[in-house]
Short mmCIF file of C-alpha atoms and ligand atoms in Angstrom, two decimals:
data_model
loop_
_atom_site.label_atom_id
_atom_site.label_comp_id
_atom_site.label_asym_id
_atom_site.label_seq_id
_atom_site.Cartn_x
_atom_site.Cartn_y
_atom_site.Cartn_z
CA UNK A 1 -0.09 -0.25 0.01
CA UNK A 2 0.85 3.65 0.26
CA UNK A 3 2.48 5.09 2.93
CA UNK A 4 2.31 8.34 4.30
CA UNK A 5 2.96 10.61 7.19
CA UNK A 6 1.30 14.07 8.54
CA UNK A 7 3.52 16.73 7.98
CA UNK A 8 3.80 18.83 11.70
CA UNK A 9 1.15 20.52 12.95
CA UNK A 10 2.94 24.11 11.71
CA UNK A 11 3.60 23.33 8.99
CA UNK A 12 -0.62 22.88 8.17
CA UNK A 13 -1.04 25.71 10.38
CA UNK A 14 1.47 27.94 7.95
CA UNK A 15 -0.12 26.91 4.54
CA UNK A 16 -3.98 28.09 5.23
CA UNK A 17 -3.11 30.90 7.83
CA UNK A 18 -5.29 33.49 5.20
CA UNK A 19 -7.83 30.50 5.13
CA UNK A 20 -11.29 31.02 6.52
CA UNK A 21 -13.25 28.57 5.56
CA UNK A 22 -11.49 25.09 4.49
CA UNK A 23 -12.67 21.90 4.38
CA UNK A 24 -10.10 18.76 5.33
CA UNK A 25 -11.17 15.71 3.46
CA UNK A 26 -10.38 12.22 4.66
CA UNK A 27 -9.26 9.03 2.08
CA UNK A 28 -10.55 5.95 2.76
CA UNK A 29 -8.32 3.84 1.48
CA UNK A 30 -4.31 3.47 2.37
CA UNK A 31 -4.14 6.18 3.87
CA UNK A 32 -5.91 4.96 6.66
CA UNK A 33 -5.00 2.40 6.55
CA UNK A 34 -1.37 3.14 7.59
CA UNK A 35 -2.81 5.55 10.20
CA UNK A 36 -2.52 9.14 8.60
CA UNK A 37 -5.05 10.88 6.64
CA UNK A 38 -8.11 8.71 7.60
CA UNK A 39 -11.31 9.36 9.15
CA UNK A 40 -10.25 9.21 12.85
CA UNK A 41 -6.51 11.38 11.54
CA UNK A 42 -9.48 13.94 9.72
CA UNK A 43 -11.27 14.49 13.07
CA UNK A 44 -7.93 14.56 14.99
CA UNK A 45 -6.90 16.80 12.43
CA UNK A 46 -9.81 19.51 12.16
CA UNK A 47 -10.12 19.97 16.08
CA UNK A 48 -6.46 20.67 16.38
CA UNK A 49 -7.04 23.69 13.52
CA UNK A 50 -9.91 24.51 15.12
CA UNK A 51 -7.88 24.59 18.85
CA UNK A 52 -5.36 26.07 16.99
CA UNK A 53 -6.86 29.24 15.06
CA UNK A 54 -8.82 30.00 18.31
CA UNK A 55 -6.00 30.74 20.34
CA UNK A 56 -4.72 32.40 17.36
CA UNK A 57 -7.36 34.93 17.59
CA UNK A 58 -7.47 33.97 14.08
CA UNK A 59 -10.93 31.82 13.83
CA UNK A 60 -11.06 30.01 11.24
CA UNK A 61 -14.56 27.96 10.06
CA UNK A 62 -13.21 24.32 8.95
CA UNK A 63 -15.01 21.00 8.15
CA UNK A 64 -14.53 17.65 7.45
CA UNK A 65 -15.65 14.48 5.62
CA UNK A 66 -13.24 11.33 4.43
CA UNK A 67 -14.82 10.07 0.94
CA UNK A 68 -13.30 6.45 0.12
CA UNK A 69 -10.97 7.56 -2.29
CA UNK A 70 -9.18 10.18 -3.26
CA UNK A 71 -7.87 8.96 -6.71
CA UNK A 72 -11.33 7.75 -8.19
CA UNK A 73 -13.31 9.85 -9.72
CA UNK A 74 -16.27 7.78 -8.57
CA UNK A 75 -15.94 8.72 -5.23
CA UNK A 76 -14.97 12.22 -5.81
CA UNK A 77 -18.50 13.11 -7.56
CA UNK A 78 -19.55 12.89 -3.65
CA UNK A 79 -17.66 16.12 -3.18
CA UNK A 80 -18.80 18.38 -6.56
CA UNK A 81 -21.70 19.69 -4.12
CA UNK A 82 -19.80 21.32 -1.58
CA UNK A 83 -16.79 22.26 -2.05
CA UNK A 84 -17.63 25.30 -3.67
CA UNK A 85 -18.68 26.93 -0.13
CA UNK A 86 -15.03 26.80 0.49
CA UNK A 87 -12.08 29.21 0.19
CA UNK A 88 -9.72 26.35 0.50
CA UNK A 89 -9.20 22.47 0.43
CA UNK A 90 -6.80 20.62 2.73
CA UNK A 91 -6.49 16.93 1.29
CA UNK A 92 -4.87 14.06 3.67
CA UNK A 93 -4.84 12.21 0.90
CA UNK A 94 -1.72 10.66 -0.99
CA UNK A 95 -0.28 12.70 -3.09
CA UNK A 96 -2.09 11.02 -6.03
CA UNK A 97 -5.21 11.68 -4.66
CA UNK A 98 -4.10 15.01 -3.10
CA UNK A 99 -3.10 16.02 -7.09
CA UNK A 100 -6.71 14.28 -8.16
CA UNK A 101 -8.20 16.80 -5.89
CA UNK A 102 -6.96 19.61 -6.84
CA UNK A 103 -7.70 18.14 -10.81
CA UNK A 104 -11.14 18.16 -10.17
CA UNK A 105 -11.72 21.89 -8.71
CA UNK A 106 -8.85 24.30 -10.11
CA UNK A 107 -9.71 27.49 -9.23
CA UNK A 108 -9.96 25.98 -5.52
CA UNK A 109 -6.52 25.77 -3.57
CA UNK A 110 -5.53 22.25 -2.30
CA UNK A 111 -3.17 22.09 0.70
CA UNK A 112 -1.62 18.97 1.25
CA UNK A 113 -1.59 18.10 4.96
CA UNK A 114 0.62 14.99 4.46
CA UNK A 115 3.45 13.98 2.74
CA UNK A 116 3.07 10.66 0.49
CA UNK A 117 6.64 8.26 1.69
CA UNK A 118 6.10 5.36 -0.40
CA UNK A 119 5.26 1.99 -1.09
CA UNK A 120 5.32 -0.33 1.64
CA UNK A 121 4.51 -2.95 4.30
CA UNK A 122 3.41 -3.04 7.58
CA UNK A 123 5.17 -4.55 10.24
CA UNK A 124 3.35 -4.06 12.70
CA UNK A 125 0.81 -1.98 14.27
CA UNK A 126 1.67 1.83 12.77
CA UNK A 127 5.46 0.21 11.27
CA UNK A 128 5.78 0.53 7.80
CA UNK A 129 8.44 0.21 5.89
CA UNK A 130 9.19 0.72 2.30
CA UNK A 131 9.90 -1.65 -0.88
CA UNK A 132 9.24 -0.40 -3.89
CA UNK A 133 10.18 2.57 -6.20
CA UNK A 134 7.58 1.53 -9.23
CA UNK A 135 10.37 1.64 -11.59
CA UNK A 136 8.57 -0.29 -13.84
CA UNK A 137 10.69 -3.19 -14.50
CA UNK A 138 11.07 -5.51 -11.99
CA UNK A 139 13.87 -7.94 -11.19
CA UNK A 140 12.86 -9.56 -7.75
CA UNK A 141 12.61 -12.73 -9.62
CA UNK A 142 16.97 -12.63 -10.51
CA UNK A 143 17.01 -11.25 -6.90
CA UNK A 144 15.34 -13.38 -4.71
CA UNK A 145 12.58 -11.18 -3.79
CA UNK A 146 15.27 -8.13 -2.84
CA UNK A 147 14.43 -5.25 -4.68
CA UNK A 148 17.62 -3.17 -5.29
CA UNK A 149 16.47 -0.37 -6.56
CA UNK A 150 14.78 -0.03 -3.39
CA UNK A 151 16.00 -2.10 -0.40
CA UNK A 152 19.46 -1.08 -1.77
CA UNK A 153 21.38 2.74 -1.58
CA UNK A 154 22.47 3.16 -4.44
CA UNK A 155 20.87 0.81 -6.41
CA UNK A 156 23.03 -1.86 -7.34
CA UNK A 157 22.36 -4.11 -9.93
CA UNK A 158 25.56 -6.40 -9.25
CA UNK A 159 26.16 -6.13 -5.28
CA UNK A 160 26.49 -6.50 -3.18
CA UNK A 161 28.85 -3.05 -3.46
CA UNK A 162 32.77 -2.49 -1.54
CA UNK A 163 30.73 -0.74 1.54
CA UNK A 164 29.12 -3.74 2.54
CA UNK A 165 29.93 -4.51 5.96
CA UNK A 166 28.95 -7.76 8.17
CA UNK A 167 25.57 -7.84 6.64
CA UNK A 168 24.59 -4.74 7.06
CA UNK A 169 24.53 -1.70 4.05
CA UNK A 170 27.30 1.00 4.71
CA UNK A 171 24.74 3.40 5.63
CA UNK A 172 23.89 2.20 8.80
CA UNK A 173 24.21 -0.48 11.00
CA UNK A 174 20.20 -0.41 10.89
CA UNK A 175 19.90 -0.64 7.47
CA UNK A 176 20.44 -5.20 5.86
CA UNK A 177 22.24 -4.80 2.94
CA UNK A 178 20.00 -5.73 0.20
CA UNK A 179 23.08 -7.46 -1.60
CA UNK A 180 23.97 -9.60 1.46
CA UNK A 181 20.26 -10.58 1.44
CA UNK A 182 20.09 -11.31 -1.89
CA UNK A 183 23.06 -13.92 -2.23
CA UNK A 184 22.19 -15.54 1.13
CA UNK A 185 18.69 -16.74 -0.22
CA UNK A 186 19.86 -17.47 -3.73
CA UNK A 187 22.31 -19.59 -1.78
CA UNK A 188 19.87 -21.27 0.53
CA UNK A 189 17.88 -21.57 -2.40
CA UNK A 190 21.45 -23.01 -4.43
CA UNK A 191 20.46 -20.03 -7.01
CA UNK A 192 23.90 -18.40 -6.61
CA UNK A 193 24.90 -18.87 -10.45
CA UNK A 194 22.03 -17.44 -11.72
CA UNK A 195 24.04 -13.79 -10.57
CA UNK A 196 27.45 -14.90 -11.69
CA UNK A 197 26.35 -12.95 -14.58
CA UNK A 198 26.86 -9.26 -15.36
CA UNK A 199 23.21 -7.45 -14.94
CA UNK A 200 23.39 -4.81 -18.13
CA UNK A 201 22.95 -1.73 -17.30
CA UNK A 202 18.92 -1.20 -16.35
CA UNK A 203 16.10 1.23 -18.97
CA UNK A 204 15.04 3.11 -16.66
CA UNK A 205 10.91 3.24 -17.33
CA UNK A 206 10.19 5.98 -15.00
CA UNK A 207 11.58 9.09 -16.08
CA UNK A 208 8.46 10.20 -16.75
CA UNK A 209 4.90 10.03 -15.63
CA UNK A 210 3.45 6.97 -16.71
CA UNK A 211 0.06 5.70 -17.97
CA UNK A 212 -1.67 2.37 -17.43
CA UNK A 213 -3.78 1.09 -19.96
CA UNK A 214 -4.61 -2.96 -18.89
CA UNK A 215 -4.98 -5.17 -22.21
CA UNK A 216 -9.06 -4.85 -23.33
CA UNK A 217 -9.50 -1.94 -21.93
CA UNK A 218 -8.51 0.91 -24.86
CA UNK A 219 -11.65 2.04 -25.59
CA UNK A 220 -11.66 3.40 -22.65
CA UNK A 221 -9.08 6.34 -23.15
CA UNK A 222 -10.20 6.72 -26.25
CA UNK A 223 -13.51 7.54 -25.38
CA UNK A 224 -12.42 10.01 -22.64
CA UNK B 1 53.05 -1.48 -28.93
CA UNK B 2 50.01 -3.01 -31.27
CA UNK B 3 48.49 -4.72 -28.82
CA UNK B 4 48.12 -2.10 -25.69
CA UNK B 5 44.64 -1.54 -24.74
CA UNK B 6 45.27 2.09 -23.88
CA UNK B 7 49.29 2.31 -24.24
CA UNK B 8 49.36 4.41 -20.79
CA UNK B 9 51.99 4.39 -18.83
CA UNK B 10 50.32 2.22 -15.99
CA UNK B 11 49.42 -0.46 -18.51
CA UNK B 12 53.18 -0.12 -20.11
CA UNK B 13 54.65 -0.91 -16.92
CA UNK B 14 53.16 -3.75 -16.12
CA UNK B 15 53.07 -5.02 -19.49
CA UNK B 16 56.49 -5.71 -18.87
CA UNK B 17 56.28 -7.46 -16.11
CA UNK B 18 57.34 -4.63 -13.30
CA UNK B 19 56.18 -4.07 -9.72
CA UNK B 20 54.55 -1.40 -9.89
CA UNK B 21 53.67 0.87 -7.91
CA UNK B 22 50.73 3.17 -8.35
CA UNK B 23 49.75 7.04 -5.93
CA UNK B 24 47.05 8.62 -5.21
CA UNK B 25 46.11 12.08 -4.75
CA UNK B 26 42.64 14.29 -3.37
CA UNK B 27 41.69 17.09 -5.33
CA UNK B 28 41.43 20.23 -3.61
CA UNK B 29 38.36 21.86 -1.91
CA UNK B 30 38.59 25.27 -3.73
CA UNK B 31 39.72 26.42 -7.29
CA UNK B 32 44.09 26.03 -6.54
CA UNK B 33 45.90 24.32 -9.02
CA UNK B 34 49.18 25.02 -6.96
CA UNK B 35 47.48 22.61 -4.01
CA UNK B 36 47.00 20.40 -6.42
CA UNK B 37 50.73 20.76 -8.27
CA UNK B 38 52.61 20.57 -5.15
CA UNK B 39 50.71 17.46 -3.49
CA UNK B 40 51.82 16.37 -7.00
CA UNK B 41 55.31 17.21 -6.65
CA UNK B 42 55.94 14.61 -3.96
CA UNK B 43 54.42 11.59 -6.37
CA UNK B 44 56.80 12.69 -9.49
CA UNK B 45 58.96 10.18 -10.40
CA UNK B 46 58.00 7.92 -7.53
CA UNK B 47 54.75 5.79 -9.24
CA UNK B 48 53.70 5.02 -12.15
CA UNK B 49 50.53 6.60 -12.11
CA UNK B 50 48.25 8.65 -9.40
CA UNK B 51 44.45 8.17 -8.77
CA UNK B 52 42.54 11.19 -8.59
CA UNK B 53 39.89 10.52 -6.48
CA UNK B 54 36.46 11.78 -7.49
CA UNK B 55 34.56 13.54 -4.52
CA UNK B 56 35.95 10.85 -2.13
CA UNK B 57 33.50 10.04 0.47
CA UNK B 58 30.71 12.44 -0.68
CA UNK B 59 32.54 15.23 -0.52
CA UNK B 60 32.84 18.15 -3.05
CA UNK B 61 36.02 18.70 -4.38
CA UNK B 62 38.11 19.73 -7.98
CA UNK B 63 36.03 17.57 -10.20
CA UNK B 64 38.12 14.53 -10.56
CA UNK B 65 39.20 15.06 -14.61
CA UNK B 66 40.40 18.94 -14.10
CA UNK B 67 42.86 17.74 -11.71
CA UNK B 68 43.81 14.89 -13.62
CA UNK B 69 44.81 17.31 -16.41
CA UNK B 70 47.13 19.52 -14.06
CA UNK B 71 48.77 16.60 -13.48
CA UNK B 72 49.29 15.65 -16.67
CA UNK B 73 50.74 19.77 -16.57
CA UNK B 74 53.17 18.44 -14.38
CA UNK B 75 54.45 15.55 -16.37
CA UNK B 76 52.50 12.86 -14.47
CA UNK B 77 50.66 9.92 -15.35
CA UNK B 78 46.80 10.95 -14.11
CA UNK B 79 44.55 7.30 -13.08
CA UNK B 80 40.78 9.21 -13.28
CA UNK B 81 38.29 8.41 -11.01
CA UNK B 82 35.25 8.15 -12.14
CA UNK B 83 32.11 7.34 -9.34
CA UNK B 84 28.01 6.37 -10.03
CA UNK B 85 26.89 8.53 -7.37
CA UNK B 86 27.44 12.07 -8.83
CA UNK B 87 26.20 11.34 -13.30
CA UNK B 88 24.72 9.33 -15.52
CA UNK B 89 25.35 7.41 -18.00
CA UNK B 90 25.26 10.97 -20.39
CA UNK B 91 27.13 12.88 -18.32
CA UNK B 92 30.14 10.13 -17.30
CA UNK B 93 30.43 9.18 -21.51
CA UNK B 94 30.66 12.71 -22.50
CA UNK B 95 33.49 13.31 -19.06
CA UNK B 96 35.12 9.47 -20.72
CA UNK B 97 35.56 11.64 -23.60
CA UNK B 98 36.70 14.89 -22.56
CA UNK B 99 39.05 13.31 -20.14
CA UNK B 100 41.00 11.42 -23.26
CA UNK B 101 41.23 14.11 -25.47
CA UNK B 102 43.18 15.72 -23.22
CA UNK B 103 45.22 12.80 -22.48
CA UNK B 104 43.62 10.96 -19.71
CA UNK B 105 44.70 7.09 -20.12
CA UNK B 106 43.73 4.92 -17.30
CA UNK B 107 40.22 4.77 -15.37
CA UNK B 108 39.28 3.45 -11.91
CA UNK B 109 35.44 2.67 -11.91
CA UNK B 110 33.48 3.05 -8.74
CA UNK B 111 30.37 2.74 -7.13
CA UNK B 112 30.73 5.87 -4.98
CA UNK B 113 30.01 6.00 -1.73
CA UNK B 114 26.76 7.11 -0.35
CA UNK B 115 25.73 10.87 -0.28
CA UNK B 116 24.65 11.13 3.45
CA UNK B 117 28.38 10.51 4.56
CA UNK B 118 29.84 13.88 2.29
CA UNK B 119 29.59 17.49 3.23
CA UNK B 120 25.76 17.46 1.19
CA UNK B 121 24.15 14.56 2.50
CA UNK B 122 20.31 15.50 1.46
CA UNK B 123 21.67 15.63 -2.38
CA UNK B 124 20.15 12.88 -4.64
CA UNK B 125 22.50 10.09 -5.27
CA UNK B 126 22.27 9.13 -9.21
CA UNK B 127 23.57 6.05 -9.28
CA UNK B 128 22.11 5.29 -12.91
CA UNK B 129 24.79 3.12 -13.32
CA UNK B 130 26.09 0.53 -11.45
CA UNK B 131 30.49 -0.08 -11.45
CA UNK B 132 29.79 -3.86 -12.55
CA UNK B 133 28.23 -1.93 -15.91
CA UNK B 134 30.36 1.54 -15.81
CA UNK B 135 32.99 -1.18 -16.81
CA UNK B 136 31.04 -2.63 -19.55
CA UNK B 137 30.49 0.76 -20.96
CA UNK B 138 33.87 1.76 -20.79
CA UNK B 139 34.72 -1.41 -22.78
CA UNK B 140 32.40 -0.42 -25.34
CA UNK B 141 33.16 2.71 -25.72
CA UNK B 142 37.01 1.64 -26.72
CA UNK B 143 36.54 -1.56 -27.71
CA UNK B 144 33.39 -1.58 -30.01
CA UNK B 145 33.63 2.55 -30.62
CA UNK B 146 30.54 2.65 -29.61
CA UNK B 147 28.27 4.65 -26.31
CA UNK B 148 26.23 2.50 -24.11
CA UNK B 149 23.17 2.75 -25.70
CA UNK B 150 24.69 1.27 -29.29
CA UNK B 151 25.35 3.94 -31.79
CA UNK B 152 29.27 4.62 -33.05
CA UNK B 153 31.02 7.42 -31.27
CA UNK B 154 34.07 9.13 -33.57
CA UNK B 155 37.51 8.40 -31.71
CA UNK B 156 37.35 5.65 -29.38
CA UNK B 157 38.31 6.31 -25.77
CA UNK B 158 41.71 3.70 -25.16
CA UNK B 159 41.39 3.48 -21.54
CA UNK B 160 43.25 1.27 -18.87
CA UNK B 161 40.44 -0.08 -17.13
CA UNK B 162 40.57 -0.66 -13.52
CA UNK B 163 38.00 -1.30 -11.06
CA UNK B 164 37.99 -1.45 -7.07
CA UNK B 165 38.16 -4.57 -4.67
CA UNK B 166 37.18 -4.99 -1.15
CA UNK B 167 39.13 -8.77 -1.07
CA UNK B 168 37.46 -8.14 2.60
CA UNK B 169 33.44 -7.61 2.78
CA UNK B 170 30.80 -9.64 3.53
CA UNK B 171 29.69 -12.32 2.45
CA UNK B 172 33.32 -13.40 1.72
CA UNK B 173 32.86 -16.53 -0.58
CA UNK B 174 31.41 -14.08 -3.04
CA UNK B 175 34.26 -11.57 -3.12
CA UNK B 176 36.47 -13.71 -5.84
CA UNK B 177 32.98 -14.05 -8.14
CA UNK B 178 32.29 -10.43 -7.84
CA UNK B 179 35.73 -9.95 -8.93
CA UNK B 180 35.67 -12.44 -12.24
CA UNK B 181 32.54 -10.49 -12.36
CA UNK B 182 34.70 -7.36 -13.31
CA UNK B 183 36.50 -8.98 -15.75
CA UNK B 184 34.08 -11.06 -17.47
CA UNK B 185 32.64 -6.72 -17.68
CA UNK B 186 36.54 -6.06 -18.54
CA UNK B 187 38.48 -4.35 -16.82
CA UNK B 188 42.50 -4.72 -17.03
CA UNK B 189 43.26 -3.49 -13.68
CA UNK B 190 42.16 -3.64 -9.80
CA UNK B 191 43.55 -2.13 -6.82
CA UNK B 192 41.67 -3.89 -4.02
CA UNK B 193 40.74 -1.61 -0.43
CA UNK B 194 43.67 -1.59 1.76
CA UNK B 195 45.12 -4.66 3.28
CA UNK B 196 45.25 -4.97 6.56
CA UNK B 197 44.46 -8.27 7.67
CA UNK B 198 47.17 -10.33 5.70
CA UNK B 199 46.31 -13.44 6.18
CA UNK B 200 42.64 -12.92 4.77
CA UNK B 201 44.75 -11.46 1.50
CA UNK B 202 46.60 -14.48 0.61
CA UNK B 203 43.29 -16.76 1.32
CA UNK B 204 42.18 -14.28 -1.47
CA UNK B 205 45.02 -13.43 -3.99
CA UNK B 206 45.42 -18.01 -3.84
CA UNK B 207 41.53 -18.33 -5.03
CA UNK B 208 41.69 -15.84 -7.33
CA UNK B 209 44.96 -17.62 -8.64
CA UNK B 210 43.27 -20.85 -8.29
CA UNK B 211 40.33 -19.29 -10.93
CA UNK B 212 42.47 -18.00 -13.11
CA UNK B 213 41.33 -14.47 -12.44
CA UNK B 214 45.51 -13.42 -12.10
CA UNK B 215 46.06 -13.91 -15.31
CA UNK B 216 43.65 -12.18 -17.07
CA UNK B 217 43.89 -9.00 -14.94
CA UNK B 218 46.57 -7.73 -13.15
CA UNK B 219 45.98 -6.88 -8.99
CA UNK B 220 46.63 -4.42 -7.43
CA UNK B 221 47.57 -4.73 -3.65
CA UNK B 222 45.66 -1.62 -1.41
CA UNK B 223 48.32 -0.19 1.11
CA UNK B 224 48.07 2.74 3.44
CA UNK B 225 49.61 3.26 6.45
CA UNK B 226 49.26 3.94 9.54
CA UNK B 227 49.62 7.01 11.27
CA UNK B 228 48.68 7.08 14.81
CA UNK B 229 46.74 4.38 16.87
CA UNK B 230 43.77 6.49 16.68
CA UNK B 231 43.55 6.36 12.93
CA UNK B 232 43.81 2.56 12.77
CA UNK B 233 40.61 2.12 15.93
CA UNK B 234 39.01 4.56 13.29
CA UNK B 235 39.03 2.00 10.18
CA UNK B 236 38.39 -0.71 11.96
CA UNK B 237 35.13 0.55 13.99
CA UNK B 238 34.41 2.86 11.24
CA UNK B 239 35.08 2.46 8.16
CA UNK B 240 33.01 -0.27 6.50
CA UNK B 241 34.47 -3.32 5.13
CA UNK B 242 37.56 -2.54 6.79
CA UNK B 243 39.64 -5.84 8.51
CA UNK B 244 42.37 -4.17 10.54
CA UNK B 245 43.47 -7.24 13.27
CA UNK B 246 43.90 -6.27 16.79
CA UNK B 247 47.97 -7.70 16.33
CA UNK B 248 47.99 -4.44 13.91
CA UNK B 249 46.56 -2.11 16.62
CA UNK B 250 49.10 -3.38 19.67
CA UNK B 251 51.79 -3.02 17.12
CA UNK B 252 51.06 0.40 16.68
CA UNK B 253 50.70 1.08 20.50
CA UNK B 254 53.70 -0.84 21.44
CA UNK B 255 55.83 1.51 19.32
CA UNK B 256 55.47 4.10 22.00
CA UNK B 257 55.16 7.93 21.71
CA UNK B 258 56.03 9.80 18.61
CA UNK B 259 56.66 6.98 17.03
CA UNK B 260 53.99 5.31 15.74
CA UNK B 261 53.42 7.05 12.09
CA UNK B 262 57.19 5.38 11.77
CA UNK B 263 55.57 1.76 12.98
CA UNK B 264 52.89 2.20 10.53
CA UNK B 265 55.23 3.20 7.42
CA UNK B 266 57.79 0.66 8.41
CA UNK B 267 55.04 -1.85 8.66
CA UNK B 268 53.64 -0.72 4.88
CA UNK B 269 57.14 -1.41 3.64
CA UNK B 270 56.95 -5.10 5.00
CA UNK B 271 54.11 -5.16 3.32
CA UNK B 272 55.03 -4.56 -0.45
CA UNK B 273 57.54 -6.35 0.56
CA UNK B 274 55.58 -9.33 0.67
CA UNK B 275 53.31 -8.48 -2.08
CA UNK B 276 56.42 -8.48 -4.51
CA UNK B 277 57.16 -11.85 -3.52
CA UNK B 278 53.33 -13.19 -3.80
CA UNK B 279 51.48 -14.59 -6.61
CA UNK B 280 48.94 -12.56 -8.56
CA UNK B 281 49.78 -9.43 -7.08
CA UNK B 282 50.87 -7.45 -10.17
CA UNK B 283 51.92 -3.76 -7.89
CA UNK B 284 50.16 -2.28 -5.20
CA UNK B 285 48.96 0.96 -4.57
CA UNK B 286 50.02 3.37 -2.33
CA UNK B 287 46.80 5.48 -0.88
CA UNK B 288 49.14 7.66 1.60
CA UNK B 289 45.33 9.81 2.43
CA UNK B 290 47.06 13.11 3.19
CA UNK B 291 50.43 12.11 3.43
CA UNK B 292 51.11 12.64 -0.53
CA UNK B 293 55.05 14.24 1.42
CA UNK B 294 56.08 10.92 2.61
CA UNK B 295 55.45 9.59 -0.33
CA UNK B 296 58.89 9.87 -1.59
CA UNK B 297 60.11 7.62 1.80
CA UNK B 298 57.47 5.49 1.37
CA UNK B 299 59.08 4.67 -2.12
CA UNK B 300 62.57 4.33 -1.23
CA UNK B 301 62.07 2.36 1.58
CA UNK B 302 59.87 0.06 0.46
CA UNK B 303 62.47 -0.57 -2.80
CA UNK B 304 60.62 0.06 -5.17
CA UNK B 305 62.64 3.25 -6.96
CA UNK B 306 63.26 3.90 -9.73
CA UNK B 307 60.73 3.71 -11.23
CA UNK B 308 60.83 1.63 -14.56
CA UNK B 309 61.20 4.09 -17.54
CA UNK B 310 58.39 2.54 -20.94
S1 SF4 C 401 26.46 -1.82 1.18
FE1 SF4 C 401 24.24 -2.98 0.51
S2 SF4 C 401 23.00 -2.82 0.36
FE2 SF4 C 401 24.38 -0.68 0.58
S3 SF4 C 401 24.34 0.27 -1.43
FE3 SF4 C 401 26.48 -1.47 -0.81
S4 SF4 C 401 25.18 -3.08 -1.99
FE4 SF4 C 401 23.70 -1.47 -1.75
#
């Protein structure tokens, strides 16, 4: 899933300090699961802003709503009649959701209340770790399920580099060396010979905005 | 001459079967060419080629290729270090062509330290290609006269291609295979990480000998004399992939006040003596970090002078 973190409160407050009537919009999908921008977090932030502005003697009228997904037109539609009553929108969705919201209401200023952090996994309640950089050319089959693009600090394709240190990456004693893990797993699987060949330079597909149209759905795009 | 890949002095020395002795110079943190010239004077005539580091430890310095040109002006052969951290494949190929056009004939292809260690810790690490792919790219440019993407270039950069190897990093069993991969990618010579654990290096080189790797490329053993006990301890504890045995630290401690640096040089010279006799070792890469003025003395005492004229 997509993992996000709420922005520091002061940053959010500063962004909207001139705005008197704001709608805070949460998202019920990824950011809700990672406890950054779902209904509960929307409640907390909205109350916080209200109180802080009151204390600053700069009162604000702030309402809240959480929709199922901000990255989906179907759910955004529910906001169409509401948003015109507001001077600005605050979004607690991921970067994709925020952009889709801003795209739908181009005349209204939209502010992000979270920093979108990564595509990751849930290690435990409230604890998430990055696992994928969505590079568009997955090599996990070759690397025993450890991503060299994401998990190796230098994105090395023929590792480990000279900085590998007793199973850890040179950047930190807390960060496992991805290539050490790749080596260990491949060894266990008897597949070390598969990384004896040099992997040639990667064709980066993620250097421009990407579009996916699934097979069979080409028409949908043409028609819109 | 015809069968030389680059015709660099280093290549000729190695090819003629001499025991090579290379040095290292870190460019200044500024635009003062004099600083480079000063350091270079200590190396002139005492080494076959001088590695010019490329933003070493991720700290901004005068460009490696630029300091290489100053060395050429001084009549010293440079070895142009290039890391994968700071430029993408376009910039790398451009710099290779430019450096060659100005007379640079040796290159050392490296990953580079992570930006977080340096003076701009939040800089984007480029790592468009890795060190192995960089080797392949230089070889393709040199031998096929083609850019990485396959198009022809006019005037191939005939570089003598080097890379680093760390015989001590984990997984230990994989080290020789990674060396083999570098050779398969096209390296002509290797300069190893600083060696302190001679025992483990002997094992490494004998494995490399068994696999026939030392016949396919020249291996220069990396030596850095210890200046102080603190430096030895720091390297042991803080520098990733560095193997500093306790006995070495004890020996330095035993040297007594004011004599540690002298002991460090003595140890380094003993190492050079052993490398001269070691099968599979074609030379020594002396990394006297910020100690360039000691190189003449070290070279003298390690009995590697005069350097061969080839
Ligand atoms: S130490 Fe391992 S994970 Fe870290 S940069 Fe090097 S190869 Fe990648």
